[in-house]
Amino acid sequence: MSAHNEEVRQLIGARQIVLEAGADAAGQRLDQWLAARLGPDMSRSRVQMLIKQGAVRIGGRPASETKRKMAQGDSVSVDMPEPEPAEPQGEDIALDVLYEDSELIVINKPAGLVVHPGAGNWTGTLVNALIHHCGNSLSGIGGVRRPGIVHRLDKETSGVMVVAKTDRAHKALSEAFADHGLTGDLERAYLALVWGIPARPTGMVDAPLGRAADRVRRAVVPQGRDDARHAITHFTVIERFGEQQQEFATASLVECRLETGRTHQIRVHMAHIGHPVIGDPEYGQAFRTKANRLPEPLTSKVKAFPRQALHARLLAFRHPDTHLTMRFEAPIPWDMENLVDGFRKL
């Protein structure tokens, strides 16, 4: 092992790396320069991810762009996350299994369950639960005996998910989700309890999504921006609450169907049109005080609700082996149903 490689590995093992740019760094892209300094144990894609996560600072300020040009004398610090375990381990976590065969498994994910291990959630995830539940029936994804995640639900979103157990199923389902069902039978429907009553009973939100200013959340962004991603959500108002009175805040139970599947898409799109999901801590902050405009005990119910009121009600897809279209529904969970019932009394 070269002296350079040994030095790099010692740096990467530290919680924070601090580097100073020499004359040869001038004009280089930040991600290229960092990858070269930290290679071969730190790939350029890994460096880019750290920059996007806000873990890289120049002169004490977060670096905002991977292609930012370096200058001699720049002081660059990198906050290193905790190392990720080589492979997730199985854990005995109860699952609500809707269907299972040799190719795939369909589950009703509860709110509060993280889908995949990551920073701060290396254990107690759906992946850990599936490794334990499926055991030897996992034939391996990419040569590793693990479940194939083809789509995700946010930690606090409940509802139907399909997970591949074989490489063949993983490839077929990934392709279906990648083209949003345009060439197949993919169908996704969600129930969302939102503030206010949309002006029309049905509608479509066609607004590209990209990174928000904090680089963690998502936001509607101009079409021409580098990170803009095409996003379309169709919504239908199922129930209106408080429509015939003016004393209290109003709300609606809305079904949202995805034409695309971007991160936080429904939450961002509904907030964009002025009807954020009730309980959403990231995209509904401006509406938090609306709970004060409700009668008791509904005010207390809304304030105590610990998550966004969003549930993946329906998932339909073509089975990768039989090629038959399969449809699965998950009933609205008790906590969200209880909240909806409170609004029905307005």
mmCIF file of C-alpha atoms in Angstrom:
data_model
loop_
_atom_site.group_PDB
_atom_site.id
_atom_site.type_symbol
_atom_site.label_atom_id
_atom_site.label_comp_id
_atom_site.label_asym_id
_atom_site.label_seq_id
_atom_site.Cartn_x
_atom_site.Cartn_y
_atom_site.Cartn_z
ATOM 1 C CA MET A 1 0.000 0.000 0.000
ATOM 2 C CA SER A 2 1.386 3.435 -0.936
ATOM 3 C CA ALA A 3 2.048 6.089 1.696
ATOM 4 C CA HIS A 4 -0.609 8.262 0.007
ATOM 5 C CA ASN A 5 -3.271 5.554 0.223
ATOM 6 C CA GLU A 6 -2.487 4.870 3.874
ATOM 7 C CA GLU A 7 -2.740 8.600 4.669
ATOM 8 C CA VAL A 8 -6.074 8.838 2.831
ATOM 9 C CA ARG A 9 -7.539 5.887 4.728
ATOM 10 C CA GLN A 10 -6.525 7.440 8.018
ATOM 11 C CA LEU A 11 -8.222 10.681 6.950
ATOM 12 C CA ILE A 12 -11.408 8.918 5.895
ATOM 13 C CA GLY A 13 -11.515 7.134 9.235
ATOM 14 C CA ALA A 14 -11.685 10.492 11.009
ATOM 15 C CA ARG A 15 -14.952 12.321 11.732
ATOM 16 C CA GLN A 16 -13.794 15.414 9.830
ATOM 17 C CA ILE A 17 -11.264 15.881 7.042
ATOM 18 C CA VAL A 18 -9.613 19.265 6.475
ATOM 19 C CA LEU A 19 -7.644 19.874 3.281
ATOM 20 C CA GLU A 20 -5.999 22.944 1.798
ATOM 21 C CA ALA A 21 -5.903 23.541 -1.935
ATOM 22 C CA GLY A 22 -2.490 24.105 -3.471
ATOM 23 C CA ALA A 23 -1.622 25.941 -6.666
ATOM 24 C CA ASP A 24 -2.394 22.850 -8.767
ATOM 25 C CA ALA A 25 -6.041 22.925 -7.579
ATOM 26 C CA ALA A 26 -6.845 26.294 -9.170
ATOM 27 C CA GLY A 27 -9.617 25.963 -11.748
ATOM 28 C CA GLN A 28 -10.483 22.349 -10.936
ATOM 29 C CA ARG A 29 -14.045 21.324 -10.071
ATOM 30 C CA LEU A 30 -14.580 20.754 -6.361
ATOM 31 C CA ASP A 31 -15.824 17.168 -6.816
ATOM 32 C CA GLN A 32 -12.932 16.252 -9.108
ATOM 33 C CA TRP A 33 -10.334 17.739 -6.775
ATOM 34 C CA LEU A 34 -11.775 16.067 -3.675
ATOM 35 C CA ALA A 35 -12.129 12.689 -5.392
ATOM 36 C CA ALA A 36 -8.498 12.905 -6.510
ATOM 37 C CA ARG A 37 -7.303 13.837 -3.015
ATOM 38 C CA LEU A 38 -9.344 11.127 -1.316
ATOM 39 C CA GLY A 39 -9.091 8.381 -3.957
ATOM 40 C CA PRO A 40 -9.116 5.457 -4.397
ATOM 41 C CA ASP A 41 -11.181 4.878 -1.248
ATOM 42 C CA MET A 42 -13.637 7.682 -1.952
ATOM 43 C CA SER A 43 -15.361 7.661 -5.341
ATOM 44 C CA ARG A 44 -16.389 10.803 -7.173
ATOM 45 C CA SER A 45 -20.069 9.864 -6.875
ATOM 46 C CA ARG A 46 -19.614 9.495 -3.099
ATOM 47 C CA VAL A 47 -17.944 12.913 -2.971
ATOM 48 C CA GLN A 48 -20.821 14.421 -4.971
ATOM 49 C CA MET A 49 -23.333 12.935 -2.539
ATOM 50 C CA LEU A 50 -21.485 14.427 0.441
ATOM 51 C CA ILE A 51 -21.519 17.844 -1.258
ATOM 52 C CA LYS A 52 -25.276 17.582 -1.904
ATOM 53 C CA GLN A 53 -25.837 16.602 1.730
ATOM 54 C CA GLY A 54 -24.068 19.753 2.906
ATOM 55 C CA ALA A 55 -21.165 17.830 4.445
ATOM 56 C CA VAL A 56 -18.489 19.742 2.484
ATOM 57 C CA ARG A 57 -17.512 23.281 3.481
ATOM 58 C CA ILE A 58 -15.161 25.783 1.898
ATOM 59 C CA GLY A 59 -13.888 28.471 4.231
ATOM 60 C CA GLY A 60 -16.482 27.371 6.768
ATOM 61 C CA ARG A 61 -19.439 27.779 4.396
ATOM 62 C CA PRO A 62 -21.355 24.837 2.878
ATOM 63 C CA ALA A 63 -20.350 24.143 -0.726
ATOM 64 C CA SER A 64 -23.465 24.496 -2.871
ATOM 65 C CA GLU A 65 -22.275 23.082 -6.202
ATOM 66 C CA THR A 66 -20.246 20.024 -7.145
ATOM 67 C CA LYS A 67 -18.785 21.930 -10.112
ATOM 68 C CA ARG A 68 -17.667 24.925 -8.049
ATOM 69 C CA LYS A 69 -14.187 25.994 -9.221
ATOM 70 C CA MET A 70 -11.329 25.682 -6.755
ATOM 71 C CA ALA A 71 -8.856 28.433 -5.911
ATOM 72 C CA GLN A 72 -5.397 28.181 -4.365
ATOM 73 C CA GLY A 73 -5.593 28.439 -0.603
ATOM 74 C CA ASP A 74 -9.185 27.192 -0.299
ATOM 75 C CA SER A 75 -9.685 25.392 3.011
ATOM 76 C CA VAL A 76 -12.032 22.460 2.482
ATOM 77 C CA SER A 77 -13.556 20.486 5.356
ATOM 78 C CA VAL A 78 -15.563 17.284 4.957
ATOM 79 C CA ASP A 79 -17.807 15.958 7.736
ATOM 80 C CA MET A 80 -17.634 12.185 7.399
ATOM 81 C CA PRO A 81 -20.776 10.166 8.243
ATOM 82 C CA GLU A 82 -20.608 7.046 10.359
ATOM 83 C CA PRO A 83 -19.387 4.123 8.232
ATOM 84 C CA GLU A 84 -22.196 1.999 6.765
ATOM 85 C CA PRO A 85 -22.219 -1.672 7.712
ATOM 86 C CA ALA A 86 -21.214 -3.926 4.823
ATOM 87 C CA GLU A 87 -24.600 -5.658 4.691
ATOM 88 C CA PRO A 88 -27.844 -5.136 6.638
ATOM 89 C CA GLN A 89 -28.695 -7.878 9.112
ATOM 90 C CA GLY A 90 -32.059 -9.581 9.511
ATOM 91 C CA GLU A 91 -34.257 -8.503 12.427
ATOM 92 C CA ASP A 92 -37.465 -10.013 13.752
ATOM 93 C CA ILE A 93 -39.823 -7.125 13.019
ATOM 94 C CA ALA A 94 -43.521 -7.832 12.474
ATOM 95 C CA LEU A 95 -44.758 -7.323 8.897
ATOM 96 C CA ASP A 96 -48.266 -7.016 7.459
ATOM 97 C CA VAL A 97 -47.821 -9.220 4.373
ATOM 98 C CA LEU A 98 -50.503 -8.784 1.702
ATOM 99 C CA TYR A 99 -48.993 -11.263 -0.784
ATOM 100 C CA GLU A 100 -45.810 -13.288 -1.240
ATOM 101 C CA ASP A 101 -44.406 -15.721 -3.768
ATOM 102 C CA SER A 102 -40.961 -16.799 -4.956
ATOM 103 C CA GLU A 103 -40.457 -13.564 -6.959
ATOM 104 C CA LEU A 104 -41.783 -10.771 -4.771
ATOM 105 C CA ILE A 105 -43.491 -9.714 -1.571
ATOM 106 C CA VAL A 106 -46.175 -7.062 -1.071
ATOM 107 C CA ILE A 107 -46.526 -5.468 2.361
ATOM 108 C CA ASN A 108 -48.638 -2.849 4.081
ATOM 109 C CA LYS A 109 -45.950 -0.612 5.565
ATOM 110 C CA PRO A 110 -46.857 1.072 8.854
ATOM 111 C CA ALA A 111 -46.054 4.714 9.519
ATOM 112 C CA GLY A 112 -42.779 5.104 11.403
ATOM 113 C CA LEU A 113 -40.919 2.311 9.597
ATOM 114 C CA VAL A 114 -37.887 3.411 7.566
ATOM 115 C CA VAL A 115 -37.575 1.498 4.289
ATOM 116 C CA HIS A 116 -33.793 1.221 3.872
ATOM 117 C CA PRO A 117 -30.843 1.450 6.289
ATOM 118 C CA GLY A 118 -29.097 4.810 6.189
ATOM 119 C CA ALA A 119 -27.488 7.487 8.338
ATOM 120 C CA GLY A 120 -29.153 7.367 11.748
ATOM 121 C CA ASN A 121 -31.209 4.278 10.816
ATOM 122 C CA TRP A 122 -28.834 1.354 10.358
ATOM 123 C CA THR A 123 -31.254 -1.047 12.085
ATOM 124 C CA GLY A 124 -34.995 -1.434 12.571
ATOM 125 C CA THR A 125 -35.824 -0.876 8.883
ATOM 126 C CA LEU A 126 -38.048 -2.662 6.402
ATOM 127 C CA VAL A 127 -34.972 -4.155 4.734
ATOM 128 C CA ASN A 128 -33.839 -5.646 8.061
ATOM 129 C CA ALA A 129 -37.338 -7.054 8.589
ATOM 130 C CA LEU A 130 -37.494 -8.567 5.077
ATOM 131 C CA ILE A 131 -34.083 -10.234 5.362
ATOM 132 C CA HIS A 132 -35.341 -12.011 8.479
ATOM 133 C CA HIS A 133 -38.815 -12.782 7.128
ATOM 134 C CA CYS A 134 -37.816 -14.006 3.659
ATOM 135 C CA GLY A 135 -34.702 -15.951 4.684
ATOM 136 C CA ASN A 136 -33.477 -18.325 1.997
ATOM 137 C CA SER A 137 -36.292 -17.365 -0.388
ATOM 138 C CA LEU A 138 -34.187 -14.299 -1.272
ATOM 139 C CA SER A 139 -32.242 -15.583 -4.274
ATOM 140 C CA GLY A 140 -30.131 -12.460 -4.356
ATOM 141 C CA ILE A 141 -30.056 -9.006 -5.933
ATOM 142 C CA GLY A 142 -26.803 -8.368 -7.752
ATOM 143 C CA GLY A 143 -25.288 -11.481 -6.201
ATOM 144 C CA VAL A 144 -26.160 -10.471 -2.623
ATOM 145 C CA ARG A 145 -28.954 -12.142 -0.655
ATOM 146 C CA ARG A 146 -31.066 -9.063 0.059
ATOM 147 C CA PRO A 147 -34.483 -7.629 -0.875
ATOM 148 C CA GLY A 148 -34.691 -5.456 -3.985
ATOM 149 C CA ILE A 149 -36.227 -2.076 -3.178
ATOM 150 C CA VAL A 150 -37.849 -0.713 -6.356
ATOM 151 C CA HIS A 151 -39.805 2.174 -4.793
ATOM 152 C CA ARG A 152 -40.023 3.772 -1.376
ATOM 153 C CA LEU A 153 -42.491 5.354 0.981
ATOM 154 C CA ASP A 154 -41.386 8.074 3.378
ATOM 155 C CA LYS A 155 -40.838 6.918 6.944
ATOM 156 C CA GLU A 156 -44.097 8.466 8.156
ATOM 157 C CA THR A 157 -46.182 7.455 5.114
ATOM 158 C CA SER A 158 -48.104 4.203 5.417
ATOM 159 C CA GLY A 159 -49.395 1.831 2.776
ATOM 160 C CA VAL A 160 -48.748 -0.683 0.000
ATOM 161 C CA MET A 161 -45.221 -1.508 -1.169
ATOM 162 C CA VAL A 162 -43.833 -4.225 -3.426
ATOM 163 C CA VAL A 163 -40.309 -5.569 -2.962
ATOM 164 C CA ALA A 164 -38.417 -7.918 -5.293
ATOM 165 C CA LYS A 165 -36.917 -11.197 -4.069
ATOM 166 C CA THR A 166 -35.025 -12.101 -7.259
ATOM 167 C CA ASP A 167 -32.867 -10.301 -9.802
ATOM 168 C CA ARG A 168 -35.464 -10.940 -12.497
ATOM 169 C CA ALA A 169 -38.276 -9.374 -10.472
ATOM 170 C CA HIS A 170 -36.039 -6.484 -9.432
ATOM 171 C CA LYS A 171 -35.190 -5.663 -13.042
ATOM 172 C CA ALA A 172 -38.782 -5.878 -14.301
ATOM 173 C CA LEU A 173 -40.315 -3.901 -11.446
ATOM 174 C CA SER A 174 -37.553 -1.283 -11.525
ATOM 175 C CA GLU A 175 -38.216 -0.707 -15.218
ATOM 176 C CA ALA A 176 -41.953 -0.359 -14.583
ATOM 177 C CA PHE A 177 -41.429 2.214 -11.846
ATOM 178 C CA ALA A 178 -38.751 4.024 -13.875
ATOM 179 C CA ASP A 179 -41.144 4.760 -16.748
ATOM 180 C CA HIS A 180 -44.022 5.365 -14.305
ATOM 181 C CA GLY A 181 -46.121 2.634 -15.883
ATOM 182 C CA LEU A 182 -46.289 4.255 -19.326
ATOM 183 C CA THR A 183 -45.471 0.912 -20.995
ATOM 184 C CA GLY A 184 -47.042 -1.354 -18.386
ATOM 185 C CA ASP A 185 -49.827 -1.677 -15.853
ATOM 186 C CA LEU A 186 -48.377 0.297 -12.944
ATOM 187 C CA GLU A 187 -50.975 2.196 -10.911
ATOM 188 C CA ARG A 188 -50.485 4.067 -7.636
ATOM 189 C CA ALA A 189 -53.123 5.865 -5.576
ATOM 190 C CA TYR A 190 -52.723 7.650 -2.248
ATOM 191 C CA LEU A 191 -55.142 9.139 0.270
ATOM 192 C CA ALA A 192 -54.163 12.520 1.693
ATOM 193 C CA LEU A 193 -55.950 14.594 4.321
ATOM 194 C CA VAL A 194 -55.196 18.187 3.312
ATOM 195 C CA TRP A 195 -55.973 21.669 4.579
ATOM 196 C CA GLY A 196 -58.715 23.538 2.750
ATOM 197 C CA ILE A 197 -61.021 22.523 -0.096
ATOM 198 C CA PRO A 198 -59.686 22.649 -3.682
ATOM 199 C CA ALA A 199 -61.710 24.857 -6.020
ATOM 200 C CA ARG A 200 -62.279 21.952 -8.415
ATOM 201 C CA PRO A 201 -63.317 18.382 -7.594
ATOM 202 C CA THR A 202 -60.503 17.035 -9.796
ATOM 203 C CA GLY A 203 -57.272 18.546 -10.988
ATOM 204 C CA MET A 204 -53.712 18.009 -12.112
ATOM 205 C CA VAL A 205 -50.512 19.534 -10.755
ATOM 206 C CA ASP A 206 -47.847 19.680 -13.469
ATOM 207 C CA ALA A 207 -44.829 21.305 -11.827
ATOM 208 C CA PRO A 208 -41.167 20.202 -11.972
ATOM 209 C CA LEU A 209 -39.439 19.327 -8.713
ATOM 210 C CA GLY A 210 -35.868 19.944 -7.613
ATOM 211 C CA ARG A 211 -33.835 20.657 -4.516
ATOM 212 C CA ALA A 212 -35.091 23.271 -2.075
ATOM 213 C CA ALA A 213 -32.788 26.006 -0.777
ATOM 214 C CA ASP A 214 -31.774 23.830 2.203
ATOM 215 C CA ARG A 215 -30.732 21.077 -0.281
ATOM 216 C CA VAL A 216 -32.567 18.493 1.846
ATOM 217 C CA ARG A 217 -36.227 19.047 1.026
ATOM 218 C CA ARG A 218 -37.795 19.243 -2.441
ATOM 219 C CA ALA A 219 -39.492 22.226 -4.066
ATOM 220 C CA VAL A 220 -41.233 23.288 -7.268
ATOM 221 C CA VAL A 221 -38.463 24.786 -9.431
ATOM 222 C CA PRO A 222 -38.213 26.464 -12.864
ATOM 223 C CA GLN A 223 -38.367 24.057 -15.780
ATOM 224 C CA GLY A 224 -34.931 24.972 -17.091
ATOM 225 C CA ARG A 225 -32.999 24.412 -13.859
ATOM 226 C CA ASP A 226 -30.343 21.677 -13.927
ATOM 227 C CA ASP A 227 -32.012 19.601 -11.218
ATOM 228 C CA ALA A 228 -35.612 20.106 -12.425
ATOM 229 C CA ARG A 229 -37.462 16.798 -12.804
ATOM 230 C CA HIS A 230 -40.777 16.355 -14.617
ATOM 231 C CA ALA A 231 -43.545 15.700 -12.054
ATOM 232 C CA ILE A 232 -47.317 15.278 -12.471
ATOM 233 C CA THR A 233 -49.895 14.500 -9.769
ATOM 234 C CA HIS A 234 -53.611 13.971 -10.446
ATOM 235 C CA PHE A 235 -56.006 14.571 -7.551
ATOM 236 C CA THR A 236 -59.686 13.920 -6.844
ATOM 237 C CA VAL A 237 -61.558 15.314 -3.847
ATOM 238 C CA ILE A 238 -63.214 12.394 -2.031
ATOM 239 C CA GLU A 239 -64.723 14.244 0.949
ATOM 240 C CA ARG A 240 -65.047 17.889 2.002
ATOM 241 C CA PHE A 241 -65.031 18.842 5.677
ATOM 242 C CA GLY A 242 -66.517 22.040 7.103
ATOM 243 C CA GLU A 243 -67.694 23.281 3.724
ATOM 244 C CA GLN A 244 -71.041 24.603 4.993
ATOM 245 C CA GLN A 245 -69.640 26.691 7.884
ATOM 246 C CA GLN A 246 -67.314 29.679 8.182
ATOM 247 C CA GLU A 247 -66.318 29.481 11.844
ATOM 248 C CA PHE A 248 -63.659 26.796 11.568
ATOM 249 C CA ALA A 249 -60.865 25.812 9.185
ATOM 250 C CA THR A 250 -61.818 23.424 6.390
ATOM 251 C CA ALA A 251 -60.126 20.275 5.092
ATOM 252 C CA SER A 252 -60.492 17.607 2.413
ATOM 253 C CA LEU A 253 -59.774 13.927 1.920
ATOM 254 C CA VAL A 254 -58.092 13.723 -1.480
ATOM 255 C CA GLU A 255 -57.032 10.798 -3.646
ATOM 256 C CA CYS A 256 -53.753 11.458 -5.452
ATOM 257 C CA ARG A 257 -52.573 9.381 -8.399
ATOM 258 C CA LEU A 258 -48.994 9.597 -9.563
ATOM 259 C CA GLU A 259 -48.080 9.983 -13.205
ATOM 260 C CA THR A 260 -44.461 10.349 -12.084
ATOM 261 C CA GLY A 261 -42.808 9.264 -8.851
ATOM 262 C CA ARG A 262 -40.496 11.935 -7.462
ATOM 263 C CA THR A 263 -39.287 12.226 -3.878
ATOM 264 C CA HIS A 264 -41.991 13.860 -1.702
ATOM 265 C CA GLN A 265 -44.011 14.548 -4.868
ATOM 266 C CA ILE A 266 -47.530 14.539 -3.394
ATOM 267 C CA ARG A 267 -46.475 16.510 -0.332
ATOM 268 C CA VAL A 268 -44.753 19.216 -2.394
ATOM 269 C CA HIS A 269 -47.426 19.412 -5.084
ATOM 270 C CA MET A 270 -50.348 19.697 -2.655
ATOM 271 C CA ALA A 271 -48.515 22.391 -0.685
ATOM 272 C CA HIS A 272 -47.752 24.166 -3.967
ATOM 273 C CA ILE A 273 -51.468 24.553 -4.751
ATOM 274 C CA GLY A 274 -52.236 25.754 -1.222
ATOM 275 C CA HIS A 275 -53.503 22.482 0.256
ATOM 276 C CA PRO A 276 -50.634 20.901 2.212
ATOM 277 C CA VAL A 277 -51.024 17.504 3.848
ATOM 278 C CA ILE A 278 -52.162 17.878 7.435
ATOM 279 C CA GLY A 279 -49.386 17.003 9.879
ATOM 280 C CA ASP A 280 -46.601 17.458 7.315
ATOM 281 C CA PRO A 281 -43.641 18.820 9.322
ATOM 282 C CA GLU A 282 -41.639 19.864 6.260
ATOM 283 C CA TYR A 283 -44.100 21.231 3.707
ATOM 284 C CA GLY A 284 -47.040 22.267 5.890
ATOM 285 C CA GLN A 285 -45.280 24.491 8.425
ATOM 286 C CA ALA A 286 -47.092 27.636 7.244
ATOM 287 C CA PHE A 287 -50.440 25.979 8.075
ATOM 288 C CA ARG A 288 -49.631 24.736 11.583
ATOM 289 C CA THR A 289 -51.688 27.462 13.257
ATOM 290 C CA LYS A 290 -54.819 26.329 11.383
ATOM 291 C CA ALA A 291 -55.291 23.728 14.112
ATOM 292 C CA ASN A 292 -56.170 26.613 16.425
ATOM 293 C CA ARG A 293 -59.150 27.367 14.183
ATOM 294 C CA LEU A 294 -60.797 24.031 14.956
ATOM 295 C CA PRO A 295 -63.144 22.999 17.782
ATOM 296 C CA GLU A 296 -62.018 20.685 20.548
ATOM 297 C CA PRO A 297 -61.257 17.821 20.645
ATOM 298 C CA LEU A 298 -60.241 18.140 16.969
ATOM 299 C CA THR A 299 -57.660 20.846 17.710
ATOM 300 C CA SER A 300 -55.881 18.522 20.119
ATOM 301 C CA LYS A 301 -56.127 15.594 17.698
ATOM 302 C CA VAL A 302 -54.472 17.570 14.900
ATOM 303 C CA LYS A 303 -51.716 18.922 17.148
ATOM 304 C CA ALA A 304 -50.993 15.450 18.515
ATOM 305 C CA PHE A 305 -50.977 13.728 15.118
ATOM 306 C CA PRO A 306 -47.322 12.666 14.776
ATOM 307 C CA ARG A 307 -46.956 12.462 10.989
ATOM 308 C CA GLN A 308 -48.204 13.591 7.597
ATOM 309 C CA ALA A 309 -51.703 12.232 6.927
ATOM 310 C CA LEU A 310 -50.696 10.365 3.768
ATOM 311 C CA HIS A 311 -51.407 6.719 2.941
ATOM 312 C CA ALA A 312 -50.545 4.602 -0.129
ATOM 313 C CA ARG A 313 -53.990 3.075 -0.677
ATOM 314 C CA LEU A 314 -53.516 1.194 -3.946
ATOM 315 C CA LEU A 315 -50.706 -0.400 -5.921
ATOM 316 C CA ALA A 316 -51.186 -2.317 -9.175
ATOM 317 C CA PHE A 317 -48.406 -3.791 -11.329
ATOM 318 C CA ARG A 318 -47.677 -6.548 -13.825
ATOM 319 C CA HIS A 319 -46.159 -9.641 -12.228
ATOM 320 C CA PRO A 320 -42.660 -10.209 -13.677
ATOM 321 C CA ASP A 321 -43.212 -13.955 -14.065
ATOM 322 C CA THR A 322 -46.909 -14.519 -14.838
ATOM 323 C CA HIS A 323 -47.338 -11.112 -16.544
ATOM 324 C CA LEU A 324 -50.759 -10.845 -14.921
ATOM 325 C CA THR A 325 -51.810 -7.497 -13.480
ATOM 326 C CA MET A 326 -52.022 -7.649 -9.703
ATOM 327 C CA ARG A 327 -53.860 -5.084 -7.544
ATOM 328 C CA PHE A 328 -53.401 -4.575 -3.828
ATOM 329 C CA GLU A 329 -55.165 -2.203 -1.456
ATOM 330 C CA ALA A 330 -54.409 -1.276 2.128
ATOM 331 C CA PRO A 331 -57.172 0.150 4.327
ATOM 332 C CA ILE A 332 -56.599 3.577 5.820
ATOM 333 C CA PRO A 333 -54.751 3.064 9.148
ATOM 334 C CA TRP A 334 -56.563 3.665 12.416
ATOM 335 C CA ASP A 335 -54.676 6.842 13.359
ATOM 336 C CA MET A 336 -55.493 8.567 10.078
ATOM 337 C CA GLU A 337 -59.078 7.258 10.092
ATOM 338 C CA ASN A 338 -59.521 8.657 13.589
ATOM 339 C CA LEU A 339 -58.319 12.046 12.399
ATOM 340 C CA VAL A 340 -60.626 11.968 9.356
ATOM 341 C CA ASP A 341 -63.575 11.082 11.605
ATOM 342 C CA GLY A 342 -62.825 14.169 13.689
ATOM 343 C CA PHE A 343 -63.064 16.382 10.600
ATOM 344 C CA ARG A 344 -66.321 14.695 9.546
ATOM 345 C CA LYS A 345 -67.946 16.229 12.646
ATOM 346 C CA LEU A 346 -67.253 19.815 11.540
#
